[in-house]
Coordinates of C-alpha atoms in Angstrom, one line a residue:
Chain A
X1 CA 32.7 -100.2 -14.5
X2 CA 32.9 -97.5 -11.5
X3 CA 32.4 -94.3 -11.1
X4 CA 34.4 -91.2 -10.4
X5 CA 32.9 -88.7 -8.5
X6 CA 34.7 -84.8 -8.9
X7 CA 33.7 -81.6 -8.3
X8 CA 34.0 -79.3 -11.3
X9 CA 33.9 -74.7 -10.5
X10 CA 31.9 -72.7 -12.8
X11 CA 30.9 -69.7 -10.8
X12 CA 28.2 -68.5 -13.6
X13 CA 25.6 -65.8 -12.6
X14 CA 22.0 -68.2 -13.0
X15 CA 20.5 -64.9 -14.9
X16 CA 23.6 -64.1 -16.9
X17 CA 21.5 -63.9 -20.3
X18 CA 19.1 -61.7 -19.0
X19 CA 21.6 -59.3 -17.4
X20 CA 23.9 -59.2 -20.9
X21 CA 21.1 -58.8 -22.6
X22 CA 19.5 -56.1 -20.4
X23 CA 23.3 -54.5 -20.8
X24 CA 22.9 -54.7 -24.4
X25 CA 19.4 -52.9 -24.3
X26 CA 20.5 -49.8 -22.1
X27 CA 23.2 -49.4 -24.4
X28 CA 20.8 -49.3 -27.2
X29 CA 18.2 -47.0 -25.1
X30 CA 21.3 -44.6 -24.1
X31 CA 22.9 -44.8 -28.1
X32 CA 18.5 -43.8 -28.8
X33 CA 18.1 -40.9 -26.8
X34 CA 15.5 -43.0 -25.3
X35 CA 15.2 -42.7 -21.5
X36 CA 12.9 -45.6 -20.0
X37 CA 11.2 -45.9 -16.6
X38 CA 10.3 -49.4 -15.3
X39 CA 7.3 -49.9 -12.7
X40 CA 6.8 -52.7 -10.7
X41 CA 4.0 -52.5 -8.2
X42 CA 1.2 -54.7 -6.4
X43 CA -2.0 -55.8 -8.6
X44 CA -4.3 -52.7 -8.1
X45 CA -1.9 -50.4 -6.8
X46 CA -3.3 -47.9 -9.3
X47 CA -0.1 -48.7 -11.7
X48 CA -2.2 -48.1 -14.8
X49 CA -3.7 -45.5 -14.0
X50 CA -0.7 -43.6 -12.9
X51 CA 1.0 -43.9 -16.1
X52 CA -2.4 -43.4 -18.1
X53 CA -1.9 -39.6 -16.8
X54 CA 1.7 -39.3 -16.9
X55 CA 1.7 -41.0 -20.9
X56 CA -1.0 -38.0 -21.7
X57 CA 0.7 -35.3 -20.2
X58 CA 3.9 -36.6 -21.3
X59 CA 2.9 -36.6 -24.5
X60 CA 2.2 -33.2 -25.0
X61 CA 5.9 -32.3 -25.2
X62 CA 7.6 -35.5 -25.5
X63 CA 7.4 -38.6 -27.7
X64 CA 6.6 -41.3 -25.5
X65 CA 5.9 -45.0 -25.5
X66 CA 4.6 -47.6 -23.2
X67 CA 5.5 -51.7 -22.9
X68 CA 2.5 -53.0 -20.5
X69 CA 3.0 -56.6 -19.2
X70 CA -0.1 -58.4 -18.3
X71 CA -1.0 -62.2 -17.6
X72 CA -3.6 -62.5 -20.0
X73 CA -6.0 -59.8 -21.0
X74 CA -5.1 -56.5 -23.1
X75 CA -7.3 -54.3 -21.1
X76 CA -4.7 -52.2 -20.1
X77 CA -3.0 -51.2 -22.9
X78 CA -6.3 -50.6 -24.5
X79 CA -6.6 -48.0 -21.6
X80 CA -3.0 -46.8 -22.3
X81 CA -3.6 -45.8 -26.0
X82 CA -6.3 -43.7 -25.0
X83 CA -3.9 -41.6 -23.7
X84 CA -2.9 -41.6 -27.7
X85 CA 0.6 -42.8 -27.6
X86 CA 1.8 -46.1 -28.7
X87 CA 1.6 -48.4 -26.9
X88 CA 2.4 -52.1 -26.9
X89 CA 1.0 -55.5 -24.8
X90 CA 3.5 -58.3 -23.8
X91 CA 1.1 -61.1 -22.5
X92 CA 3.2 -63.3 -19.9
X93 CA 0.9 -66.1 -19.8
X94 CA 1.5 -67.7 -16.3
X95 CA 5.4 -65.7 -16.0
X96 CA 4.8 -63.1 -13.2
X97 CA 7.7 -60.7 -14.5
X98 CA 8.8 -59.2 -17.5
X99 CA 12.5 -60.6 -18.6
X100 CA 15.0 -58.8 -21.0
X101 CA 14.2 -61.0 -24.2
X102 CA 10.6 -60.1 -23.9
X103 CA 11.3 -56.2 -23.9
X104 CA 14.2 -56.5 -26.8
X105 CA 11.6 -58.7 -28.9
X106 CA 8.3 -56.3 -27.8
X107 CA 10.6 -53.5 -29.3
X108 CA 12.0 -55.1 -32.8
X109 CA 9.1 -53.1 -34.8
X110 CA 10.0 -50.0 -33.1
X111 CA 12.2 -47.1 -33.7
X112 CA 13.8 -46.1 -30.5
X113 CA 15.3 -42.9 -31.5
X114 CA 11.6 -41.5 -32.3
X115 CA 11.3 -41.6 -28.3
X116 CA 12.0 -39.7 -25.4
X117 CA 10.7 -41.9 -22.8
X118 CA 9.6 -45.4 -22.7
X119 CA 7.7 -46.7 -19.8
X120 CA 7.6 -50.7 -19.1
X121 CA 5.2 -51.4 -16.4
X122 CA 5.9 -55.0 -15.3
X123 CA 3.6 -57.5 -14.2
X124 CA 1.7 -56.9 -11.0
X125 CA 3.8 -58.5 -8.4
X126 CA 6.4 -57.4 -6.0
X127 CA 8.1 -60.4 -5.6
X128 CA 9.7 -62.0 -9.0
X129 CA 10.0 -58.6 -11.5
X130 CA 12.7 -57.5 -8.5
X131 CA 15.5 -60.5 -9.8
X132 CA 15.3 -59.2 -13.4
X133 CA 17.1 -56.4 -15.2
X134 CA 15.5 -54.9 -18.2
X135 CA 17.8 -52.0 -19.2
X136 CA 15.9 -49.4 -17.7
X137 CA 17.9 -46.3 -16.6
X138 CA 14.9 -46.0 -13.5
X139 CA 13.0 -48.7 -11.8
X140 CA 9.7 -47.2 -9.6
X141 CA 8.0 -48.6 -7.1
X142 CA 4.3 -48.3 -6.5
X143 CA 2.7 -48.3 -3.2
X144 CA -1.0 -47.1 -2.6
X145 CA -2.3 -45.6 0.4
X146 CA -4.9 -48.5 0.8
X147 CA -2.0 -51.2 0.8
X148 CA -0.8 -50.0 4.1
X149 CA 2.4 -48.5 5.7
X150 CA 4.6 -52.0 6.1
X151 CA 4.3 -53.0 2.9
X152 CA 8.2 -52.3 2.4
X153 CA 9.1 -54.4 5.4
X154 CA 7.0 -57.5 3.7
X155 CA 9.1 -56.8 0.3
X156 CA 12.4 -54.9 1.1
X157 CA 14.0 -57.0 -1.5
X158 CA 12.2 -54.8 -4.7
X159 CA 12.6 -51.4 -2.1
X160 CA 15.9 -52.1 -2.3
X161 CA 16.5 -52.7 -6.2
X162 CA 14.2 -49.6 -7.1
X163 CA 15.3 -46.1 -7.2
X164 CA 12.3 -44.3 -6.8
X165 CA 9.3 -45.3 -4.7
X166 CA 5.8 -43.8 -5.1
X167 CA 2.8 -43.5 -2.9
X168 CA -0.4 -43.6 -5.4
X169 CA -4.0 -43.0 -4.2
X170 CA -3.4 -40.0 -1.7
X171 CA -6.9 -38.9 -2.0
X172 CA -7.9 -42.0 -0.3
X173 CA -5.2 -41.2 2.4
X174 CA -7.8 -40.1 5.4
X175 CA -10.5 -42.4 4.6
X176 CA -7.9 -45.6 5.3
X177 CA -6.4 -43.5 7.8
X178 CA -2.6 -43.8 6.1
X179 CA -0.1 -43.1 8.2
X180 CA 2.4 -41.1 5.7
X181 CA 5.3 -40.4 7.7
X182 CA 5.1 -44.3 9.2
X183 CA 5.4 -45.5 5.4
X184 CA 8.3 -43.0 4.4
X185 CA 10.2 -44.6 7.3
X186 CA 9.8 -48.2 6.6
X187 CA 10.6 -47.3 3.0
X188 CA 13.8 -45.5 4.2
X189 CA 14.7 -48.3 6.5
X190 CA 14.7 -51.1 3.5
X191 CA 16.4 -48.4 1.2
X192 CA 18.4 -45.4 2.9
X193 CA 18.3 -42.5 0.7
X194 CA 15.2 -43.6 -1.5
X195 CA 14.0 -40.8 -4.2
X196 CA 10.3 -40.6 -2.2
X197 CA 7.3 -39.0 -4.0
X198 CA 3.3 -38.7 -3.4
X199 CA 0.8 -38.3 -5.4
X200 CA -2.9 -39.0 -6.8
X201 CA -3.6 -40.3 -10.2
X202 CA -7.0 -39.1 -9.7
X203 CA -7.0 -35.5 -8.4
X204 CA -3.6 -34.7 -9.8
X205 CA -1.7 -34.2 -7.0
X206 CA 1.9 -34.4 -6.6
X207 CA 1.9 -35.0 -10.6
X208 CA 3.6 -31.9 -11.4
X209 CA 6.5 -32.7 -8.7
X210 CA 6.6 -36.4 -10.5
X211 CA 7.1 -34.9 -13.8
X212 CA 9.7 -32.5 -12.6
X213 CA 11.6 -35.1 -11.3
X214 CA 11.6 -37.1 -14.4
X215 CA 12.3 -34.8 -16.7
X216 CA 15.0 -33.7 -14.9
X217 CA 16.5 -37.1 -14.4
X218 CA 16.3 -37.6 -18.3
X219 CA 18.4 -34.7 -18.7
X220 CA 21.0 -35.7 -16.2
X221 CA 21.1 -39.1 -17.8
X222 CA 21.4 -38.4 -21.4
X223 CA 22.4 -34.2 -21.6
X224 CA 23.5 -34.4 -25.0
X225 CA 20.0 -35.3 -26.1
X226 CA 17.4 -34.0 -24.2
X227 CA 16.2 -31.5 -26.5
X228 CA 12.7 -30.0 -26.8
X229 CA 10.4 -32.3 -29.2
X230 CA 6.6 -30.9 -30.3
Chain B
X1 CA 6.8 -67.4 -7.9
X2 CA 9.5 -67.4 -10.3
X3 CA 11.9 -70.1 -8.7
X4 CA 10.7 -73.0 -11.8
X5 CA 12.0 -70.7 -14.5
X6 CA 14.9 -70.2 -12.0
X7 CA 15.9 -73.7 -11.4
X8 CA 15.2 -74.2 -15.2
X9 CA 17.8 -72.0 -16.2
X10 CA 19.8 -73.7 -13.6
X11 CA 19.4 -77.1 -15.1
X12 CA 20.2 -76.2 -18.4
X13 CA 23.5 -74.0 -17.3
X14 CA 25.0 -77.5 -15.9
X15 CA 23.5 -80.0 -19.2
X16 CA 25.7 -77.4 -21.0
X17 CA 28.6 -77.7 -18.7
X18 CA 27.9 -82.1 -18.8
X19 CA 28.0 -81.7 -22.5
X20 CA 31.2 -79.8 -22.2
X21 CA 32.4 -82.7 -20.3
X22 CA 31.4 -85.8 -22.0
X23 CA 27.8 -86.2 -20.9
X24 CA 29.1 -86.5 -17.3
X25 CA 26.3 -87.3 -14.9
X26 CA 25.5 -84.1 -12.5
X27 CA 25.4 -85.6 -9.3
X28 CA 24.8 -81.9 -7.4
X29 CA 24.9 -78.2 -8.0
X30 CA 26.2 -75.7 -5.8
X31 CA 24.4 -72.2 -5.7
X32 CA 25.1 -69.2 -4.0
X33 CA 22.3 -67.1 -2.7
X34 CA 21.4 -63.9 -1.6
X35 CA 18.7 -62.7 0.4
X36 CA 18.4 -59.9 -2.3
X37 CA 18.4 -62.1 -5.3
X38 CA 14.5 -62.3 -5.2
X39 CA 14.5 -65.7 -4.7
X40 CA 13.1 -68.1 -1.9
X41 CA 15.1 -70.6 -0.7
X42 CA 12.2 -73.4 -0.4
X43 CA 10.3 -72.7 -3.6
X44 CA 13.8 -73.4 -5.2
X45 CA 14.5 -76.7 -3.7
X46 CA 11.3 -78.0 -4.8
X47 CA 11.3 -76.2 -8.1
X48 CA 14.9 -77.9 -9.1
X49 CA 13.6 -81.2 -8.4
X50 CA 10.9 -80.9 -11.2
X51 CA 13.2 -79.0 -13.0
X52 CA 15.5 -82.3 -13.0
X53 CA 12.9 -85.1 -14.1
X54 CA 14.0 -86.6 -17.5
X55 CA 17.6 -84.7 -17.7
X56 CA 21.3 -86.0 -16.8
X57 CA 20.6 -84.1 -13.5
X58 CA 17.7 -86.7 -12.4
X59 CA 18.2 -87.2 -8.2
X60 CA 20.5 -84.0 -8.3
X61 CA 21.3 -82.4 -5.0
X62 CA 20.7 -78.6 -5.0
X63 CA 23.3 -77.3 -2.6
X64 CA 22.6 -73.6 -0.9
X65 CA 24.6 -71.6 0.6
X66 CA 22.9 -68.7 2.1
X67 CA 25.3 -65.5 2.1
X68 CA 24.5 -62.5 4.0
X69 CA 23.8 -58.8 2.8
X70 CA 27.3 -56.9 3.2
X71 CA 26.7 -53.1 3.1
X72 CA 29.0 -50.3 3.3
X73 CA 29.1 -47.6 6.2
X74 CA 30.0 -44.4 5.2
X75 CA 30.4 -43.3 8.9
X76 CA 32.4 -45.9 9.9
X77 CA 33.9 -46.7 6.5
X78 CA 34.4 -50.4 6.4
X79 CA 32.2 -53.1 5.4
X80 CA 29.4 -54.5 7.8
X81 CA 27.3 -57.4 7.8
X82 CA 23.5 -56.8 7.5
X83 CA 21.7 -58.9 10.2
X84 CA 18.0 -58.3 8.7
X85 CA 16.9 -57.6 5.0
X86 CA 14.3 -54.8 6.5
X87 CA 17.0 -52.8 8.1
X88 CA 19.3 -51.1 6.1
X89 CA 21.8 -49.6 8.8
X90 CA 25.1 -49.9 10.3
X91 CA 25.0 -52.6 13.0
X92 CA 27.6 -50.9 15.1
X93 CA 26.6 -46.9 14.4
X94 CA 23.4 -47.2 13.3
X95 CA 24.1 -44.7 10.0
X96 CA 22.5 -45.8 6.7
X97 CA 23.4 -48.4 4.7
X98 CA 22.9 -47.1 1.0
X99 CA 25.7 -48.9 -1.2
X100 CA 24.7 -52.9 -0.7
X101 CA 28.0 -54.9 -1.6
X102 CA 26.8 -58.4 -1.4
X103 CA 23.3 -60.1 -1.6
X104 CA 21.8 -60.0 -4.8
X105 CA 24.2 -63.7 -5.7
X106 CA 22.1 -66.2 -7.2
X107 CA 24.8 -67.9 -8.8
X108 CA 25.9 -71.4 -9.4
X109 CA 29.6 -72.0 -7.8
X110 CA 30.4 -75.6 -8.8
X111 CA 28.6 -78.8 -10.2
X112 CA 29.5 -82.5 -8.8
X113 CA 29.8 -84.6 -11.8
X114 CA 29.9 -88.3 -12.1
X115 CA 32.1 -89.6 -14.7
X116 CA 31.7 -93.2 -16.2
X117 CA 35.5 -95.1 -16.1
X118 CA 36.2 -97.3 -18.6
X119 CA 37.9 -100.2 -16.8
X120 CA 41.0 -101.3 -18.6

């Protein structure tokens, strides 16, 4: 008996199920009404706390929703609801990203066209959530002051695949001695044309121009059904 | 680190393909990648060869080719090779790069397959 060696083309995209599937879902979101926001960040970038505020003032005119990924614990979502919206934990385990299949089963209990905005803040980690698609209309990008100004250079790759990048923790900007305009420029370099925006979770600042710019990029997304919900 | 559950979903895209074609023994898979895809090179090699143990794919080459980032220049209005991942501009007039053509590939081009011949 021998063998025959041959060489056989199938040209097939390795994450082909998560991008049809993440297709699938921002059809769904768009058919909803829902707009959602993805954020992908370091560990302790001050991602939490960030959309803690932005879920409670959110909330005050919009009906809003959050999908948290974590490793293990539940400790922030239980900090999410206090902000009294609902709010739901995927647990990864040892997966350092949040994939398309997790979202559409997190979501299965859910009725999307009760929303305006759904939040998903991935897992913290700047490396892996970059490769997936989850059917968000934005992706953010979270960089805190105390990370330091060349953190784009070290991870151009999820610069590059997020439309909006965000420098948390500007209270602390003196005491680390941040060098603003130095981080808006590497950011730039990875991603010409970036949507830039500062702010602090903390003292509020830079909140109002965040929520401006979100609310605004709903209604240019989905016109027909950004209407006013108390 | 992602690459496992990468080369896991590589694995099983060619036992599909083997079972598609008899149960044909994959000898090696081809992958295109891009700097962009999110994925590291090394961590992938040695992620496909755990990914392999016990399968039809056992001892399976993983074959990379690397592909560059292609942008295009507005300025100059053709297409331009992107020399670094941490410098989105025109190599020739130094403008911004904003619409990336080519580098997110992480896709599998071809699969070597052994087939057993039944002598006559």
């Amino acid at each position: 008996m021998t063998t025959k060696p041959r060489i056989l083309e199938i040209r097939q995209k390795v994450l082909k199920q998560n991008d049809l599937l993440a297709r699938e879902l921002r059809q769904r979101f768009k058919d909803s009404g829902v707009f959602v926001v993805s954020l992908a960040s370091s560990p302790g970038s001050g991602k939490t706390a960030f959309l803690e505020k932005t879920l409670r003032t959110l909330s005050a005119t919009y009906r809003v929703a959050a999908l948290v990924g974590d490793l293990e614990t539940d400790n922030d979502a239980v900090r999410l609801a206090r902000a009294r919206v609902p709010v739901k934990q995927i647990t990864t385990g040892t997966l350092c990203h949040l994939e398309a299949a997790m979202i559409e089963r997190s979501l299965e209990d859910w009725q999307l066209d009760q929303l305006d905005f759904l939040f998903i803040e991935n897992v913290g980690n700047l490396v892996c959530p970059s490769s997936y698609d989850l059917g968000e209309n934005i992706r953010l990008v979270l960089l805190s002051v105390t990370e330091g100004e060349d953190k784009p250079l070290k991870y151009p790759t999820i610069f590059n695949t997020s439309d909006v990048a965000i420098i948390t923790k500007m209270d602390l900007a003196a005491a680390v001695e941040f060098d603003l305009p130095a981080a808006l420029a590497n950011i730039q370099r990875v991603r010409p044309g970036m949507e830039m925006l500062t702010l602090s979770s903390k003292n509020g600042a830079g909140m109002d121009t965040w929520l401006e710019f979100l609310t605004a990029a709903r209604l240019r997304d989905m016109p027909a059904t950004a209407t006013f919900h108390s | 680190m992602h690459e496992l559950s990468i080369a896991l979903s590589i694995v099983e895209m060619a036992e599909e393909e083997s079972e598609r074609q008899g149960g044909a023994r994959v000898t090696a898979v081809h992958l295109k990648l891009g700097p962009l895809s999110g994925v590291v090179k090394a961590a992938l090699e040695s992620a496909f060869g755990l990914a392999c143990e016990g399968t039809i794919l056992e001892g399976a080459r993983l074959q990379v080719e690397e592909v560059p980032i292609v942008g295009f220049c507005k300025r100059c209005h053709v297409e331009r090779t992107l020399p670094s991942m941490q410098w989105f501009v025109c190599p020739e007039c130094a403008g911004p790069i904003e619409d990336v053509l080519r580098g997110r590939e992480l896709e599998v081009i071809a699969l070597e397959l052994e087939e057993l011949e039944v002598p006559r």
